[in-house]
Amino acid sequence: MENQSRVGVFLLRGFPDTEELQILHVIFFLVIYLVALTENLIIITVIVCSHQLHSPMYVFLANLSFQDLGSISVTVPKSLLNSLMNTETISYSGCLCQVFFFVFFVMSHLFLLVVMAYDRYVAICNPLHYETVMNKRACIQIITSAWIGGLFYSTLYIGNLVTVEFCSKIINQFFCEIPQLLKISCSDSYVPEERALILGSCVGFILFAVIVFSYVKIFRAVLQIPSTQGKQKAFSTCLPHLVVICLFMVSGNIAYLRPTSSSPSTSDLLISLFYSVVPPLMNPLIYSM
């Protein structure tokens, strides 16, 4: 490793640098980004323009689509630009911005998934009080809190990241991925960063426990519904949310609990694609259910 505490630029070496693979990379990422962009914009536009869809559940979906749009826009365009310009560089400040906004959108997404679980819980377990509990003012406060929660954690995380010293500038990924940054950090400088990750893991575990608790209550209530049609309707409103949660949790755990390799790895690249690109692409299709 290079003995360099403050690097000016990082080198993103997630993809092989042969011309044929670069062309394939550009086409693949461009198609995925345009599809994800179109899907999420359609959902946001339809919900905003349709007054009958201004209920809490659809307002939450519009925010989820905006978060998906934000998270994929943080990583993919820079990778595309680098391939088109035949370069691998990203500035130190640009890398920090990638980490900040990616963490911001991902954590906001997690908070909002918890909010949607609570929304489904109130709608199914306390339907008579739904309009009172999930009124317009409450929805605005909840959504604002979810965004502020993501902003708070991303600010905390990036504040710790700027204190980290790096002994190399080579990132074996197509964006500034947190595990890869920790891999190239000097061994005695990333203790604050690890604390921030532990805090984020604890918060994530608590929020996941809240989601599980909500759905245990929901399933108990649904099983007590006498009609089969009523059960099917209740399950149909919960299924898309559960699929999104599973996709989010599984991809995130695989990405951050796996050991990172010290050299470019196809498995690391595929896993990063799975958690950073696939959810924004698939979530709109799942929401449409």
mmCIF file of C-alpha atoms in Angstrom:
data_model
loop_
_atom_site.group_PDB
_atom_site.id
_atom_site.type_symbol
_atom_site.label_atom_id
_atom_site.label_comp_id
_atom_site.label_asym_id
_atom_site.label_seq_id
_atom_site.Cartn_x
_atom_site.Cartn_y
_atom_site.Cartn_z
ATOM 1 C CA MET A 1 0.000 0.000 0.000
ATOM 2 C CA GLU A 2 1.062 3.560 -0.575
ATOM 3 C CA ASN A 3 2.032 5.539 2.499
ATOM 4 C CA GLN A 4 -0.375 8.352 1.753
ATOM 5 C CA SER A 5 -2.660 9.798 4.422
ATOM 6 C CA ARG A 6 -4.438 12.421 2.334
ATOM 7 C CA VAL A 7 -5.114 11.351 -1.209
ATOM 8 C CA GLY A 8 -6.238 13.893 -3.784
ATOM 9 C CA VAL A 9 -8.046 11.394 -5.980
ATOM 10 C CA PHE A 10 -9.197 7.799 -5.840
ATOM 11 C CA LEU A 11 -9.084 5.287 -8.686
ATOM 12 C CA LEU A 12 -12.293 3.319 -9.267
ATOM 13 C CA ARG A 13 -11.233 -0.039 -10.650
ATOM 14 C CA GLY A 14 -14.370 -2.117 -10.357
ATOM 15 C CA PHE A 15 -14.577 -2.944 -14.070
ATOM 16 C CA PRO A 16 -11.852 -4.350 -16.357
ATOM 17 C CA ASP A 17 -10.296 -1.650 -18.545
ATOM 18 C CA THR A 18 -10.435 -3.468 -21.890
ATOM 19 C CA GLU A 19 -12.224 -1.545 -24.644
ATOM 20 C CA GLU A 20 -14.815 -4.253 -25.336
ATOM 21 C CA LEU A 21 -15.831 -4.547 -21.689
ATOM 22 C CA GLN A 22 -15.958 -0.767 -21.316
ATOM 23 C CA ILE A 23 -18.437 -0.561 -24.192
ATOM 24 C CA LEU A 24 -20.514 -3.329 -22.627
ATOM 25 C CA HIS A 25 -20.343 -1.529 -19.278
ATOM 26 C CA VAL A 26 -21.568 1.749 -20.796
ATOM 27 C CA ILE A 27 -24.477 0.096 -22.631
ATOM 28 C CA PHE A 28 -25.485 -2.006 -19.611
ATOM 29 C CA PHE A 29 -25.385 0.876 -17.125
ATOM 30 C CA LEU A 30 -27.026 3.339 -19.504
ATOM 31 C CA VAL A 31 -29.980 1.013 -20.144
ATOM 32 C CA ILE A 32 -30.410 0.220 -16.450
ATOM 33 C CA TYR A 33 -30.205 3.875 -15.436
ATOM 34 C CA LEU A 34 -32.684 5.062 -18.086
ATOM 35 C CA VAL A 35 -35.141 2.286 -17.197
ATOM 36 C CA ALA A 36 -34.885 3.007 -13.459
ATOM 37 C CA LEU A 37 -35.168 6.748 -14.109
ATOM 38 C CA THR A 38 -38.281 6.282 -16.258
ATOM 39 C CA GLU A 39 -39.966 3.851 -13.846
ATOM 40 C CA ASN A 40 -39.490 6.008 -10.776
ATOM 41 C CA LEU A 41 -40.437 9.251 -12.521
ATOM 42 C CA ILE A 42 -43.643 7.635 -13.819
ATOM 43 C CA ILE A 43 -44.619 6.532 -10.309
ATOM 44 C CA ILE A 44 -43.867 9.953 -8.825
ATOM 45 C CA THR A 45 -45.740 11.760 -11.629
ATOM 46 C CA VAL A 46 -48.801 9.512 -11.480
ATOM 47 C CA ILE A 47 -49.102 9.833 -7.701
ATOM 48 C CA VAL A 48 -48.565 13.599 -7.706
ATOM 49 C CA CYS A 49 -51.029 14.222 -10.553
ATOM 50 C CA SER A 50 -53.772 11.801 -9.421
ATOM 51 C CA HIS A 51 -55.765 13.250 -6.537
ATOM 52 C CA GLN A 52 -57.283 9.858 -5.742
ATOM 53 C CA LEU A 53 -53.753 8.592 -4.992
ATOM 54 C CA HIS A 54 -53.000 11.225 -2.365
ATOM 55 C CA SER A 55 -53.579 8.741 0.450
ATOM 56 C CA PRO A 56 -50.703 8.095 2.902
ATOM 57 C CA MET A 57 -49.666 4.778 1.333
ATOM 58 C CA TYR A 58 -49.159 6.296 -2.127
ATOM 59 C CA VAL A 59 -47.457 9.403 -0.768
ATOM 60 C CA PHE A 60 -44.979 7.085 0.962
ATOM 61 C CA LEU A 61 -44.485 5.208 -2.312
ATOM 62 C CA ALA A 62 -43.698 8.455 -4.115
ATOM 63 C CA ASN A 63 -41.040 9.225 -1.512
ATOM 64 C CA LEU A 64 -39.586 5.730 -1.862
ATOM 65 C CA SER A 65 -39.365 6.210 -5.626
ATOM 66 C CA PHE A 66 -37.587 9.531 -5.115
ATOM 67 C CA GLN A 67 -35.112 7.847 -2.763
ATOM 68 C CA ASP A 68 -34.493 5.061 -5.290
ATOM 69 C CA LEU A 69 -33.939 7.660 -7.981
ATOM 70 C CA GLY A 70 -31.497 9.493 -5.752
ATOM 71 C CA SER A 71 -29.473 6.446 -4.710
ATOM 72 C CA ILE A 72 -28.923 5.155 -8.251
ATOM 73 C CA SER A 73 -28.112 8.676 -9.497
ATOM 74 C CA VAL A 74 -25.314 8.938 -6.945
ATOM 75 C CA THR A 75 -23.356 5.960 -8.306
ATOM 76 C CA VAL A 76 -24.212 5.071 -11.916
ATOM 77 C CA PRO A 77 -23.751 8.418 -13.785
ATOM 78 C CA LYS A 78 -20.197 8.881 -12.447
ATOM 79 C CA SER A 79 -19.277 5.347 -13.503
ATOM 80 C CA LEU A 80 -20.753 5.981 -16.951
ATOM 81 C CA LEU A 81 -18.872 9.270 -17.279
ATOM 82 C CA ASN A 82 -15.588 7.643 -16.321
ATOM 83 C CA SER A 83 -16.014 4.940 -18.946
ATOM 84 C CA LEU A 84 -16.933 7.432 -21.660
ATOM 85 C CA MET A 85 -13.925 9.597 -20.798
ATOM 86 C CA ASN A 86 -11.655 6.552 -20.429
ATOM 87 C CA THR A 87 -10.612 7.446 -16.896
ATOM 88 C CA GLU A 88 -10.870 5.868 -13.449
ATOM 89 C CA THR A 89 -10.485 8.900 -11.208
ATOM 90 C CA ILE A 90 -12.817 10.440 -8.678
ATOM 91 C CA SER A 91 -11.764 13.350 -6.477
ATOM 92 C CA TYR A 92 -11.515 13.014 -2.708
ATOM 93 C CA SER A 93 -14.418 15.451 -2.248
ATOM 94 C CA GLY A 94 -16.410 13.679 -4.965
ATOM 95 C CA CYS A 95 -15.915 10.371 -3.195
ATOM 96 C CA LEU A 96 -17.082 11.849 0.099
ATOM 97 C CA CYS A 97 -20.164 13.270 -1.667
ATOM 98 C CA GLN A 98 -20.963 9.851 -3.117
ATOM 99 C CA VAL A 99 -20.770 8.258 0.324
ATOM 100 C CA PHE A 100 -22.801 11.048 1.950
ATOM 101 C CA PHE A 101 -25.686 11.012 -0.513
ATOM 102 C CA PHE A 102 -25.740 7.227 -0.885
ATOM 103 C CA VAL A 103 -25.951 6.761 2.902
ATOM 104 C CA PHE A 104 -28.525 9.574 3.078
ATOM 105 C CA PHE A 105 -30.876 7.979 0.536
ATOM 106 C CA VAL A 106 -30.403 4.436 1.844
ATOM 107 C CA MET A 107 -31.011 5.331 5.498
ATOM 108 C CA SER A 108 -34.005 7.525 4.577
ATOM 109 C CA HIS A 109 -35.329 4.556 2.618
ATOM 110 C CA LEU A 110 -34.995 2.320 5.671
ATOM 111 C CA PHE A 111 -36.779 4.805 7.931
ATOM 112 C CA LEU A 112 -39.595 5.131 5.395
ATOM 113 C CA LEU A 113 -39.987 1.349 5.145
ATOM 114 C CA VAL A 114 -40.599 1.339 8.895
ATOM 115 C CA VAL A 115 -43.157 4.120 8.482
ATOM 116 C CA MET A 116 -44.961 2.092 5.807
ATOM 117 C CA ALA A 117 -45.052 -0.941 8.096
ATOM 118 C CA TYR A 118 -46.699 1.231 10.753
ATOM 119 C CA ASP A 119 -49.112 2.599 8.139
ATOM 120 C CA ARG A 120 -50.183 -0.942 7.175
ATOM 121 C CA TYR A 121 -50.470 -1.863 10.850
ATOM 122 C CA VAL A 122 -52.859 1.011 11.553
ATOM 123 C CA ALA A 123 -54.854 0.408 8.356
ATOM 124 C CA ILE A 124 -55.421 -3.297 9.078
ATOM 125 C CA CYS A 125 -55.396 -3.529 12.874
ATOM 126 C CA ASN A 126 -57.140 -0.205 13.665
ATOM 127 C CA PRO A 127 -59.068 0.713 10.504
ATOM 128 C CA LEU A 128 -61.606 2.884 12.334
ATOM 129 C CA HIS A 129 -58.849 5.144 13.646
ATOM 130 C CA TYR A 130 -56.806 5.216 10.430
ATOM 131 C CA GLU A 131 -58.034 8.590 9.176
ATOM 132 C CA THR A 132 -57.367 10.142 12.579
ATOM 133 C CA VAL A 133 -53.928 8.633 13.142
ATOM 134 C CA MET A 134 -52.615 8.988 9.574
ATOM 135 C CA ASN A 135 -53.981 12.439 8.830
ATOM 136 C CA LYS A 136 -52.251 14.864 6.466
ATOM 137 C CA ARG A 137 -50.302 16.653 9.178
ATOM 138 C CA ALA A 138 -49.099 13.379 10.701
ATOM 139 C CA CYS A 139 -47.974 12.107 7.286
ATOM 140 C CA ILE A 140 -45.954 15.260 6.623
ATOM 141 C CA GLN A 141 -44.306 15.013 10.042
ATOM 142 C CA ILE A 142 -43.507 11.306 9.565
ATOM 143 C CA ILE A 143 -42.033 11.773 6.099
ATOM 144 C CA THR A 144 -39.996 14.765 7.260
ATOM 145 C CA SER A 145 -38.700 12.742 10.212
ATOM 146 C CA ALA A 146 -37.618 9.910 7.885
ATOM 147 C CA TRP A 147 -35.630 12.321 5.700
ATOM 148 C CA ILE A 148 -34.117 14.063 8.742
ATOM 149 C CA GLY A 149 -33.148 10.684 10.214
ATOM 150 C CA GLY A 150 -31.272 9.792 7.017
ATOM 151 C CA LEU A 151 -29.636 13.229 6.932
ATOM 152 C CA PHE A 152 -28.540 12.976 10.565
ATOM 153 C CA TYR A 153 -26.882 9.592 10.135
ATOM 154 C CA SER A 154 -25.207 10.471 6.829
ATOM 155 C CA THR A 155 -23.824 13.672 8.398
ATOM 156 C CA LEU A 156 -22.549 11.701 11.385
ATOM 157 C CA TYR A 157 -20.982 9.108 9.121
ATOM 158 C CA ILE A 158 -19.275 11.545 6.776
ATOM 159 C CA GLY A 159 -18.003 13.493 9.791
ATOM 160 C CA ASN A 160 -16.174 10.369 10.929
ATOM 161 C CA LEU A 161 -15.036 9.496 7.405
ATOM 162 C CA VAL A 162 -13.141 12.782 6.935
ATOM 163 C CA THR A 163 -10.910 11.818 9.891
ATOM 164 C CA VAL A 164 -9.881 8.539 8.248
ATOM 165 C CA GLU A 165 -6.427 8.343 6.676
ATOM 166 C CA PHE A 166 -6.001 6.234 3.544
ATOM 167 C CA CYS A 167 -2.920 4.200 2.706
ATOM 168 C CA SER A 168 -3.990 3.592 -0.891
ATOM 169 C CA LYS A 169 -6.060 5.344 -3.536
ATOM 170 C CA ILE A 170 -7.248 2.249 -5.429
ATOM 171 C CA ILE A 171 -10.908 1.328 -4.855
ATOM 172 C CA ASN A 172 -11.788 -2.042 -6.344
ATOM 173 C CA GLN A 173 -15.363 -0.991 -7.098
ATOM 174 C CA PHE A 174 -17.285 1.185 -9.560
ATOM 175 C CA PHE A 175 -18.195 3.721 -6.851
ATOM 176 C CA CYS A 176 -16.914 4.781 -3.439
ATOM 177 C CA GLU A 177 -18.231 1.815 -1.514
ATOM 178 C CA ILE A 178 -17.875 1.931 2.258
ATOM 179 C CA PRO A 179 -16.355 -1.576 2.766
ATOM 180 C CA GLN A 180 -13.766 -0.865 0.070
ATOM 181 C CA LEU A 181 -12.882 2.498 1.656
ATOM 182 C CA LEU A 182 -12.351 0.801 5.010
ATOM 183 C CA LYS A 183 -10.209 -1.787 3.250
ATOM 184 C CA ILE A 184 -7.749 0.841 2.011
ATOM 185 C CA SER A 185 -7.781 2.947 5.182
ATOM 186 C CA CYS A 186 -4.790 2.878 7.492
ATOM 187 C CA SER A 187 -5.369 0.334 10.241
ATOM 188 C CA ASP A 188 -5.117 2.810 13.122
ATOM 189 C CA SER A 189 -7.413 5.518 11.712
ATOM 190 C CA TYR A 190 -10.841 4.009 11.133
ATOM 191 C CA VAL A 191 -12.003 3.375 14.716
ATOM 192 C CA PRO A 192 -14.494 6.320 14.619
ATOM 193 C CA GLU A 193 -15.790 5.034 11.283
ATOM 194 C CA GLU A 194 -16.339 1.580 12.739
ATOM 195 C CA ARG A 195 -18.283 3.130 15.599
ATOM 196 C CA ALA A 196 -20.523 4.910 13.111
ATOM 197 C CA LEU A 197 -21.083 1.613 11.280
ATOM 198 C CA ILE A 198 -21.902 -0.147 14.556
ATOM 199 C CA LEU A 199 -24.372 2.625 15.399
ATOM 200 C CA GLY A 200 -25.964 2.276 11.965
ATOM 201 C CA SER A 201 -26.169 -1.507 12.385
ATOM 202 C CA CYS A 202 -27.859 -1.115 15.775
ATOM 203 C CA VAL A 203 -30.345 1.392 14.358
ATOM 204 C CA GLY A 204 -31.018 -0.914 11.412
ATOM 205 C CA PHE A 205 -31.597 -3.883 13.735
ATOM 206 C CA ILE A 206 -34.035 -1.896 15.898
ATOM 207 C CA LEU A 207 -35.954 -0.665 12.841
ATOM 208 C CA PHE A 208 -36.067 -4.187 11.412
ATOM 209 C CA ALA A 209 -37.410 -5.446 14.766
ATOM 210 C CA VAL A 210 -40.146 -2.786 14.606
ATOM 211 C CA ILE A 211 -41.091 -3.970 11.101
ATOM 212 C CA VAL A 212 -41.220 -7.614 12.233
ATOM 213 C CA PHE A 213 -43.331 -6.695 15.265
ATOM 214 C CA SER A 214 -45.743 -4.710 13.077
ATOM 215 C CA TYR A 215 -46.205 -7.572 10.635
ATOM 216 C CA VAL A 216 -46.720 -10.139 13.385
ATOM 217 C CA LYS A 217 -49.606 -7.977 14.574
ATOM 218 C CA ILE A 218 -50.830 -7.522 10.994
ATOM 219 C CA PHE A 219 -50.832 -11.243 10.202
ATOM 220 C CA ARG A 220 -52.686 -12.021 13.402
ATOM 221 C CA ALA A 221 -55.344 -9.475 12.487
ATOM 222 C CA VAL A 222 -55.597 -10.713 8.890
ATOM 223 C CA LEU A 223 -56.048 -14.340 9.954
ATOM 224 C CA GLN A 224 -59.029 -13.255 12.048
ATOM 225 C CA ILE A 225 -60.815 -11.762 9.021
ATOM 226 C CA PRO A 226 -63.740 -14.115 8.298
ATOM 227 C CA SER A 227 -63.957 -13.732 4.513
ATOM 228 C CA THR A 228 -61.379 -15.116 2.103
ATOM 229 C CA GLN A 229 -61.727 -12.033 -0.097
ATOM 230 C CA GLY A 230 -60.974 -9.779 2.866
ATOM 231 C CA LYS A 231 -57.852 -11.757 3.690
ATOM 232 C CA GLN A 232 -56.659 -11.584 0.093
ATOM 233 C CA LYS A 233 -57.221 -7.829 -0.040
ATOM 234 C CA ALA A 234 -55.303 -7.297 3.211
ATOM 235 C CA PHE A 235 -52.401 -9.486 2.070
ATOM 236 C CA SER A 236 -52.295 -7.743 -1.322
ATOM 237 C CA THR A 237 -51.649 -4.362 0.352
ATOM 238 C CA CYS A 238 -48.796 -5.826 2.418
ATOM 239 C CA LEU A 239 -47.091 -8.107 -0.110
ATOM 240 C CA PRO A 240 -45.295 -5.408 -2.187
ATOM 241 C CA HIS A 241 -43.993 -3.766 0.973
ATOM 242 C CA LEU A 242 -42.698 -7.097 2.300
ATOM 243 C CA VAL A 243 -40.943 -7.879 -0.989
ATOM 244 C CA VAL A 244 -39.243 -4.460 -0.980
ATOM 245 C CA ILE A 245 -38.143 -4.958 2.641
ATOM 246 C CA CYS A 246 -36.710 -8.412 1.875
ATOM 247 C CA LEU A 247 -34.856 -7.109 -1.191
ATOM 248 C CA PHE A 248 -33.483 -4.171 0.805
ATOM 249 C CA MET A 249 -32.401 -6.188 3.845
ATOM 250 C CA VAL A 250 -30.952 -9.175 1.997
ATOM 251 C CA SER A 251 -28.934 -7.071 -0.455
ATOM 252 C CA GLY A 252 -27.648 -4.765 2.291
ATOM 253 C CA ASN A 253 -26.613 -7.599 4.609
ATOM 254 C CA ILE A 254 -24.824 -9.457 1.828
ATOM 255 C CA ALA A 255 -22.952 -6.305 0.854
ATOM 256 C CA TYR A 256 -21.808 -5.193 4.298
ATOM 257 C CA LEU A 257 -21.328 -8.469 6.159
ATOM 258 C CA ARG A 258 -19.171 -10.156 3.520
ATOM 259 C CA PRO A 259 -15.370 -9.984 3.678
ATOM 260 C CA THR A 260 -13.961 -7.687 1.001
ATOM 261 C CA SER A 261 -11.159 -8.894 -1.243
ATOM 262 C CA SER A 262 -7.904 -6.985 -1.674
ATOM 263 C CA SER A 263 -8.003 -7.333 -5.481
ATOM 264 C CA PRO A 264 -10.742 -6.765 -8.094
ATOM 265 C CA SER A 265 -13.346 -9.497 -7.643
ATOM 266 C CA THR A 266 -16.280 -10.427 -9.853
ATOM 267 C CA SER A 267 -18.294 -11.512 -6.816
ATOM 268 C CA ASP A 268 -17.736 -8.150 -5.064
ATOM 269 C CA LEU A 269 -18.849 -6.330 -8.216
ATOM 270 C CA LEU A 270 -21.983 -8.452 -8.636
ATOM 271 C CA ILE A 271 -22.937 -8.042 -4.986
ATOM 272 C CA SER A 272 -22.484 -4.267 -5.198
ATOM 273 C CA LEU A 273 -24.615 -4.170 -8.332
ATOM 274 C CA PHE A 274 -27.232 -6.243 -6.524
ATOM 275 C CA TYR A 275 -27.662 -3.842 -3.621
ATOM 276 C CA SER A 276 -26.978 -0.489 -5.311
ATOM 277 C CA VAL A 277 -28.559 -0.894 -8.768
ATOM 278 C CA VAL A 278 -31.113 -3.713 -8.639
ATOM 279 C CA PRO A 279 -33.431 -2.299 -5.900
ATOM 280 C CA PRO A 280 -34.020 1.072 -7.657
ATOM 281 C CA LEU A 281 -34.699 -0.892 -10.846
ATOM 282 C CA MET A 282 -37.023 -3.485 -9.322
ATOM 283 C CA ASN A 283 -38.815 -1.513 -6.607
ATOM 284 C CA PRO A 284 -41.057 0.449 -9.032
ATOM 285 C CA LEU A 285 -42.241 -2.827 -10.558
ATOM 286 C CA ILE A 286 -42.973 -4.147 -7.077
ATOM 287 C CA TYR A 287 -44.788 -0.931 -6.072
ATOM 288 C CA SER A 288 -46.985 -1.289 -9.159
ATOM 289 C CA MET A 289 -48.424 -4.458 -7.695
#
